[in-house]
């Protein structure tokens, strides 16, 4: 069934992004403060390019399959769960596009700025919450589908 396949793809993309965003929040962004100031803008540009290469496809897959699940929900899944999933994706998309990307662009142009760095870390907390919230929603949906199909006893 298409909706179950979509859920599987969505689950994998979302859970991988949960790990990525946790790593970014706990390890990577805090280390910006330790990067060489003289070449910070160059390091930041490289960070943007390489990070986009890794997360761009995952984010697109997650977003597209979330929208598809909203319109084609799996059987035995309460309608509130696709709504919650879509809400979470809208939150991380809005914060990414409206706050994170512009901050990264400013850091790449101007170099390190402590105020922008703090804003980046603080705003990333909302992306972390949204991704992990979506991860929980996906796990619940997958569990309900598996239980209903008798694949979990």
JSON list of C-alpha atoms in Angstrom, two decimals:
[
{"chain": "A", "resi": 1, "resn": "UNK", "atom": "CA", "xyz": [0.00, 0.00, 0.00]},
{"chain": "A", "resi": 2, "resn": "UNK", "atom": "CA", "xyz": [1.33, 3.41, -1.03]},
{"chain": "A", "resi": 3, "resn": "UNK", "atom": "CA", "xyz": [0.64, 5.18, 2.27]},
{"chain": "A", "resi": 4, "resn": "UNK", "atom": "CA", "xyz": [2.56, 2.54, 4.23]},
{"chain": "A", "resi": 5, "resn": "UNK", "atom": "CA", "xyz": [5.55, 2.83, 1.88]},
{"chain": "A", "resi": 6, "resn": "UNK", "atom": "CA", "xyz": [5.42, 6.62, 2.24]},
{"chain": "A", "resi": 7, "resn": "UNK", "atom": "CA", "xyz": [5.33, 6.24, 6.02]},
{"chain": "A", "resi": 8, "resn": "UNK", "atom": "CA", "xyz": [8.42, 4.01, 5.93]},
{"chain": "A", "resi": 9, "resn": "UNK", "atom": "CA", "xyz": [10.35, 6.52, 3.83]},
{"chain": "A", "resi": 10, "resn": "UNK", "atom": "CA", "xyz": [9.13, 9.39, 6.01]},
{"chain": "A", "resi": 11, "resn": "UNK", "atom": "CA", "xyz": [10.09, 7.55, 9.19]},
{"chain": "A", "resi": 12, "resn": "UNK", "atom": "CA", "xyz": [13.65, 6.88, 7.99]},
{"chain": "A", "resi": 13, "resn": "UNK", "atom": "CA", "xyz": [14.24, 10.43, 6.69]},
{"chain": "A", "resi": 14, "resn": "UNK", "atom": "CA", "xyz": [12.80, 11.98, 9.86]},
{"chain": "A", "resi": 15, "resn": "UNK", "atom": "CA", "xyz": [14.76, 9.80, 12.27]},
{"chain": "A", "resi": 16, "resn": "UNK", "atom": "CA", "xyz": [18.02, 10.42, 10.39]},
{"chain": "A", "resi": 17, "resn": "UNK", "atom": "CA", "xyz": [17.32, 14.16, 10.60]},
{"chain": "A", "resi": 18, "resn": "UNK", "atom": "CA", "xyz": [16.59, 13.80, 14.33]},
{"chain": "A", "resi": 19, "resn": "UNK", "atom": "CA", "xyz": [20.12, 12.49, 14.74]},
{"chain": "A", "resi": 20, "resn": "UNK", "atom": "CA", "xyz": [21.61, 15.15, 12.47]},
{"chain": "A", "resi": 21, "resn": "UNK", "atom": "CA", "xyz": [19.88, 18.05, 14.22]},
{"chain": "A", "resi": 22, "resn": "UNK", "atom": "CA", "xyz": [20.86, 16.72, 17.65]},
{"chain": "A", "resi": 23, "resn": "UNK", "atom": "CA", "xyz": [24.51, 16.52, 16.53]},
{"chain": "A", "resi": 24, "resn": "UNK", "atom": "CA", "xyz": [24.31, 20.02, 15.03]},
{"chain": "A", "resi": 25, "resn": "UNK", "atom": "CA", "xyz": [22.77, 21.44, 18.21]},
{"chain": "A", "resi": 26, "resn": "UNK", "atom": "CA", "xyz": [24.95, 19.72, 20.79]},
{"chain": "A", "resi": 27, "resn": "UNK", "atom": "CA", "xyz": [28.29, 19.47, 18.98]},
{"chain": "A", "resi": 28, "resn": "UNK", "atom": "CA", "xyz": [28.59, 21.41, 15.76]},
{"chain": "A", "resi": 29, "resn": "UNK", "atom": "CA", "xyz": [27.01, 24.83, 16.42]},
{"chain": "A", "resi": 30, "resn": "UNK", "atom": "CA", "xyz": [28.69, 25.25, 19.82]},
{"chain": "A", "resi": 31, "resn": "UNK", "atom": "CA", "xyz": [32.06, 24.65, 18.13]},
{"chain": "A", "resi": 32, "resn": "UNK", "atom": "CA", "xyz": [31.57, 27.70, 15.88]},
{"chain": "A", "resi": 33, "resn": "UNK", "atom": "CA", "xyz": [32.82, 29.72, 18.83]},
{"chain": "A", "resi": 34, "resn": "UNK", "atom": "CA", "xyz": [36.16, 27.90, 18.62]},
{"chain": "A", "resi": 35, "resn": "UNK", "atom": "CA", "xyz": [36.73, 28.25, 14.89]},
{"chain": "A", "resi": 36, "resn": "UNK", "atom": "CA", "xyz": [39.54, 30.43, 13.62]},
{"chain": "A", "resi": 37, "resn": "UNK", "atom": "CA", "xyz": [38.22, 34.00, 13.42]},
{"chain": "A", "resi": 38, "resn": "UNK", "atom": "CA", "xyz": [40.48, 35.08, 10.55]},
{"chain": "A", "resi": 39, "resn": "UNK", "atom": "CA", "xyz": [39.05, 32.52, 8.11]},
{"chain": "A", "resi": 40, "resn": "UNK", "atom": "CA", "xyz": [35.66, 32.04, 9.72]},
{"chain": "A", "resi": 41, "resn": "UNK", "atom": "CA", "xyz": [33.71, 33.28, 6.69]},
{"chain": "A", "resi": 42, "resn": "UNK", "atom": "CA", "xyz": [35.45, 30.73, 4.45]},
{"chain": "A", "resi": 43, "resn": "UNK", "atom": "CA", "xyz": [34.87, 27.90, 6.93]},
{"chain": "A", "resi": 44, "resn": "UNK", "atom": "CA", "xyz": [31.23, 28.98, 7.21]},
{"chain": "A", "resi": 45, "resn": "UNK", "atom": "CA", "xyz": [30.78, 28.88, 3.41]},
{"chain": "A", "resi": 46, "resn": "UNK", "atom": "CA", "xyz": [32.23, 25.38, 3.35]},
{"chain": "A", "resi": 47, "resn": "UNK", "atom": "CA", "xyz": [29.98, 24.38, 6.25]},
{"chain": "A", "resi": 48, "resn": "UNK", "atom": "CA", "xyz": [26.93, 25.61, 4.31]},
{"chain": "A", "resi": 49, "resn": "UNK", "atom": "CA", "xyz": [27.89, 23.77, 1.13]},
{"chain": "A", "resi": 50, "resn": "UNK", "atom": "CA", "xyz": [28.74, 20.46, 2.78]},
{"chain": "A", "resi": 51, "resn": "UNK", "atom": "CA", "xyz": [25.81, 20.53, 5.20]},
{"chain": "A", "resi": 52, "resn": "UNK", "atom": "CA", "xyz": [23.37, 21.31, 2.38]},
{"chain": "A", "resi": 53, "resn": "UNK", "atom": "CA", "xyz": [24.72, 18.34, 0.43]},
{"chain": "A", "resi": 54, "resn": "UNK", "atom": "CA", "xyz": [23.89, 16.03, 3.36]},
{"chain": "A", "resi": 55, "resn": "UNK", "atom": "CA", "xyz": [20.65, 17.48, 4.74]},
{"chain": "A", "resi": 56, "resn": "UNK", "atom": "CA", "xyz": [19.06, 18.95, 1.62]},
{"chain": "A", "resi": 57, "resn": "UNK", "atom": "CA", "xyz": [17.89, 15.65, 0.13]},
{"chain": "A", "resi": 58, "resn": "UNK", "atom": "CA", "xyz": [16.79, 14.31, 3.52]},
{"chain": "A", "resi": 59, "resn": "UNK", "atom": "CA", "xyz": [14.80, 17.45, 4.29]},
{"chain": "A", "resi": 60, "resn": "UNK", "atom": "CA", "xyz": [13.15, 17.35, 0.86]},
{"chain": "A", "resi": 61, "resn": "UNK", "atom": "CA", "xyz": [12.24, 13.67, 1.23]},
{"chain": "A", "resi": 62, "resn": "UNK", "atom": "CA", "xyz": [10.89, 14.25, 4.72]},
{"chain": "A", "resi": 63, "resn": "UNK", "atom": "CA", "xyz": [8.83, 17.28, 3.69]},
{"chain": "A", "resi": 64, "resn": "UNK", "atom": "CA", "xyz": [7.42, 15.68, 0.52]},
{"chain": "A", "resi": 65, "resn": "UNK", "atom": "CA", "xyz": [6.48, 12.42, 2.22]},
{"chain": "A", "resi": 66, "resn": "UNK", "atom": "CA", "xyz": [4.93, 14.33, 5.14]},
{"chain": "A", "resi": 67, "resn": "UNK", "atom": "CA", "xyz": [2.70, 16.26, 2.73]},
{"chain": "A", "resi": 68, "resn": "UNK", "atom": "CA", "xyz": [1.84, 13.04, 0.91]},
{"chain": "A", "resi": 69, "resn": "UNK", "atom": "CA", "xyz": [0.91, 11.36, 4.22]},
{"chain": "A", "resi": 70, "resn": "UNK", "atom": "CA", "xyz": [-1.29, 14.31, 5.06]},
{"chain": "A", "resi": 71, "resn": "UNK", "atom": "CA", "xyz": [-3.32, 13.61, 1.91]},
{"chain": "A", "resi": 72, "resn": "UNK", "atom": "CA", "xyz": [-2.91, 9.82, 1.92]},
{"chain": "A", "resi": 73, "resn": "UNK", "atom": "CA", "xyz": [-2.80, 8.82, 5.59]},
{"chain": "A", "resi": 74, "resn": "UNK", "atom": "CA", "xyz": [-2.09, 5.19, 6.38]},
{"chain": "A", "resi": 75, "resn": "UNK", "atom": "CA", "xyz": [-5.01, 3.10, 7.60]},
{"chain": "A", "resi": 76, "resn": "UNK", "atom": "CA", "xyz": [-5.54, 2.92, 11.36]},
{"chain": "A", "resi": 77, "resn": "UNK", "atom": "CA", "xyz": [-3.78, 6.26, 11.94]},
{"chain": "A", "resi": 78, "resn": "UNK", "atom": "CA", "xyz": [-5.86, 8.98, 13.64]},
{"chain": "A", "resi": 79, "resn": "UNK", "atom": "CA", "xyz": [-6.11, 12.07, 11.44]},
{"chain": "A", "resi": 80, "resn": "UNK", "atom": "CA", "xyz": [-4.49, 14.25, 14.11]},
{"chain": "A", "resi": 81, "resn": "UNK", "atom": "CA", "xyz": [-1.12, 12.54, 13.59]},
{"chain": "A", "resi": 82, "resn": "UNK", "atom": "CA", "xyz": [-0.56, 13.59, 9.93]},
{"chain": "A", "resi": 83, "resn": "UNK", "atom": "CA", "xyz": [-1.68, 17.07, 10.98]},
{"chain": "A", "resi": 84, "resn": "UNK", "atom": "CA", "xyz": [0.91, 17.11, 13.78]},
{"chain": "A", "resi": 85, "resn": "UNK", "atom": "CA", "xyz": [3.59, 15.81, 11.43]},
{"chain": "A", "resi": 86, "resn": "UNK", "atom": "CA", "xyz": [2.84, 18.54, 8.93]},
{"chain": "A", "resi": 87, "resn": "UNK", "atom": "CA", "xyz": [2.87, 21.16, 11.68]},
{"chain": "A", "resi": 88, "resn": "UNK", "atom": "CA", "xyz": [6.32, 20.01, 12.83]},
{"chain": "A", "resi": 89, "resn": "UNK", "atom": "CA", "xyz": [7.66, 20.15, 9.27]},
{"chain": "A", "resi": 90, "resn": "UNK", "atom": "CA", "xyz": [6.22, 23.66, 8.86]},
{"chain": "A", "resi": 91, "resn": "UNK", "atom": "CA", "xyz": [7.97, 24.76, 12.07]},
{"chain": "A", "resi": 92, "resn": "UNK", "atom": "CA", "xyz": [11.43, 23.46, 11.11]},
{"chain": "A", "resi": 93, "resn": "UNK", "atom": "CA", "xyz": [11.00, 24.76, 7.56]},
{"chain": "A", "resi": 94, "resn": "UNK", "atom": "CA", "xyz": [10.02, 28.23, 8.76]},
{"chain": "A", "resi": 95, "resn": "UNK", "atom": "CA", "xyz": [12.87, 28.46, 11.27]},
{"chain": "A", "resi": 96, "resn": "UNK", "atom": "CA", "xyz": [15.37, 27.09, 8.75]},
{"chain": "A", "resi": 97, "resn": "UNK", "atom": "CA", "xyz": [14.32, 29.42, 5.92]},
{"chain": "A", "resi": 98, "resn": "UNK", "atom": "CA", "xyz": [13.49, 32.45, 8.06]},
{"chain": "A", "resi": 99, "resn": "UNK", "atom": "CA", "xyz": [16.24, 32.39, 10.67]},
{"chain": "A", "resi": 100, "resn": "UNK", "atom": "CA", "xyz": [18.97, 29.76, 10.22]},
{"chain": "A", "resi": 101, "resn": "UNK", "atom": "CA", "xyz": [19.79, 30.28, 6.54]},
{"chain": "A", "resi": 102, "resn": "UNK", "atom": "CA", "xyz": [19.89, 34.10, 6.81]},
{"chain": "A", "resi": 103, "resn": "UNK", "atom": "CA", "xyz": [22.18, 33.86, 9.86]},
{"chain": "A", "resi": 104, "resn": "UNK", "atom": "CA", "xyz": [24.50, 31.46, 8.06]},
{"chain": "A", "resi": 105, "resn": "UNK", "atom": "CA", "xyz": [24.60, 33.85, 5.10]},
{"chain": "A", "resi": 106, "resn": "UNK", "atom": "CA", "xyz": [25.50, 36.76, 7.37]},
{"chain": "A", "resi": 107, "resn": "UNK", "atom": "CA", "xyz": [28.20, 34.72, 9.10]},
{"chain": "A", "resi": 108, "resn": "UNK", "atom": "CA", "xyz": [29.63, 33.75, 5.70]},
{"chain": "A", "resi": 109, "resn": "UNK", "atom": "CA", "xyz": [29.75, 37.42, 4.65]},
{"chain": "A", "resi": 110, "resn": "UNK", "atom": "CA", "xyz": [30.85, 39.13, 7.86]},
{"chain": "A", "resi": 111, "resn": "UNK", "atom": "CA", "xyz": [32.71, 36.41, 9.69]},
{"chain": "A", "resi": 112, "resn": "UNK", "atom": "CA", "xyz": [32.09, 35.39, 13.28]},
{"chain": "A", "resi": 113, "resn": "UNK", "atom": "CA", "xyz": [29.61, 37.47, 15.24]},
{"chain": "A", "resi": 114, "resn": "UNK", "atom": "CA", "xyz": [28.89, 36.37, 18.82]},
{"chain": "A", "resi": 115, "resn": "UNK", "atom": "CA", "xyz": [25.36, 37.80, 18.76]},
{"chain": "A", "resi": 116, "resn": "UNK", "atom": "CA", "xyz": [24.47, 35.97, 15.55]},
{"chain": "A", "resi": 117, "resn": "UNK", "atom": "CA", "xyz": [26.05, 32.79, 16.87]},
{"chain": "A", "resi": 118, "resn": "UNK", "atom": "CA", "xyz": [23.90, 32.92, 20.03]},
{"chain": "A", "resi": 119, "resn": "UNK", "atom": "CA", "xyz": [20.79, 33.56, 17.92]},
{"chain": "A", "resi": 120, "resn": "UNK", "atom": "CA", "xyz": [21.67, 30.62, 15.68]},
{"chain": "A", "resi": 121, "resn": "UNK", "atom": "CA", "xyz": [22.02, 28.25, 18.64]},
{"chain": "A", "resi": 122, "resn": "UNK", "atom": "CA", "xyz": [18.85, 29.53, 20.34]},
{"chain": "A", "resi": 123, "resn": "UNK", "atom": "CA", "xyz": [16.74, 29.36, 17.19]},
{"chain": "A", "resi": 124, "resn": "UNK", "atom": "CA", "xyz": [18.08, 25.91, 16.41]},
{"chain": "A", "resi": 125, "resn": "UNK", "atom": "CA", "xyz": [16.45, 24.68, 19.62]},
{"chain": "A", "resi": 126, "resn": "UNK", "atom": "CA", "xyz": [13.04, 25.12, 17.93]},
{"chain": "A", "resi": 127, "resn": "UNK", "atom": "CA", "xyz": [14.21, 23.07, 14.94]},
{"chain": "A", "resi": 128, "resn": "UNK", "atom": "CA", "xyz": [15.43, 20.39, 17.34]},
{"chain": "A", "resi": 129, "resn": "UNK", "atom": "CA", "xyz": [12.04, 20.28, 19.08]},
{"chain": "A", "resi": 130, "resn": "UNK", "atom": "CA", "xyz": [10.15, 20.23, 15.77]},
{"chain": "A", "resi": 131, "resn": "UNK", "atom": "CA", "xyz": [12.26, 17.42, 14.31]},
{"chain": "A", "resi": 132, "resn": "UNK", "atom": "CA", "xyz": [12.09, 15.29, 17.43]},
{"chain": "A", "resi": 133, "resn": "UNK", "atom": "CA", "xyz": [8.35, 15.98, 17.69]},
{"chain": "A", "resi": 134, "resn": "UNK", "atom": "CA", "xyz": [7.96, 14.79, 14.12]},
{"chain": "A", "resi": 135, "resn": "UNK", "atom": "CA", "xyz": [10.11, 11.77, 14.91]},
{"chain": "A", "resi": 136, "resn": "UNK", "atom": "CA", "xyz": [7.80, 10.84, 17.77]},
{"chain": "A", "resi": 137, "resn": "UNK", "atom": "CA", "xyz": [4.75, 11.29, 15.52]},
{"chain": "A", "resi": 138, "resn": "UNK", "atom": "CA", "xyz": [6.30, 9.04, 12.86]},
{"chain": "A", "resi": 139, "resn": "UNK", "atom": "CA", "xyz": [7.18, 6.32, 15.38]},
{"chain": "A", "resi": 140, "resn": "UNK", "atom": "CA", "xyz": [3.63, 6.40, 16.76]},
{"chain": "A", "resi": 141, "resn": "UNK", "atom": "CA", "xyz": [2.14, 6.17, 13.26]},
{"chain": "A", "resi": 142, "resn": "UNK", "atom": "CA", "xyz": [4.43, 3.29, 12.33]},
{"chain": "A", "resi": 143, "resn": "UNK", "atom": "CA", "xyz": [3.59, 1.53, 15.57]},
{"chain": "A", "resi": 144, "resn": "UNK", "atom": "CA", "xyz": [-0.14, 1.89, 14.99]},
{"chain": "A", "resi": 145, "resn": "UNK", "atom": "CA", "xyz": [0.15, 0.57, 11.44]},
{"chain": "A", "resi": 146, "resn": "UNK", "atom": "CA", "xyz": [2.35, -2.34, 12.53]},
{"chain": "A", "resi": 147, "resn": "UNK", "atom": "CA", "xyz": [0.02, -3.21, 15.40]},
{"chain": "A", "resi": 148, "resn": "UNK", "atom": "CA", "xyz": [-3.07, -3.04, 13.19]},
{"chain": "A", "resi": 149, "resn": "UNK", "atom": "CA", "xyz": [-1.42, -5.28, 10.58]},
{"chain": "A", "resi": 150, "resn": "UNK", "atom": "CA", "xyz": [-0.39, -7.78, 13.24]},
{"chain": "A", "resi": 151, "resn": "UNK", "atom": "CA", "xyz": [3.34, -7.30, 12.66]},
{"chain": "A", "resi": 152, "resn": "UNK", "atom": "CA", "xyz": [3.89, -6.26, 16.29]},
{"chain": "A", "resi": 153, "resn": "UNK", "atom": "CA", "xyz": [2.63, -8.53, 19.04]}
]
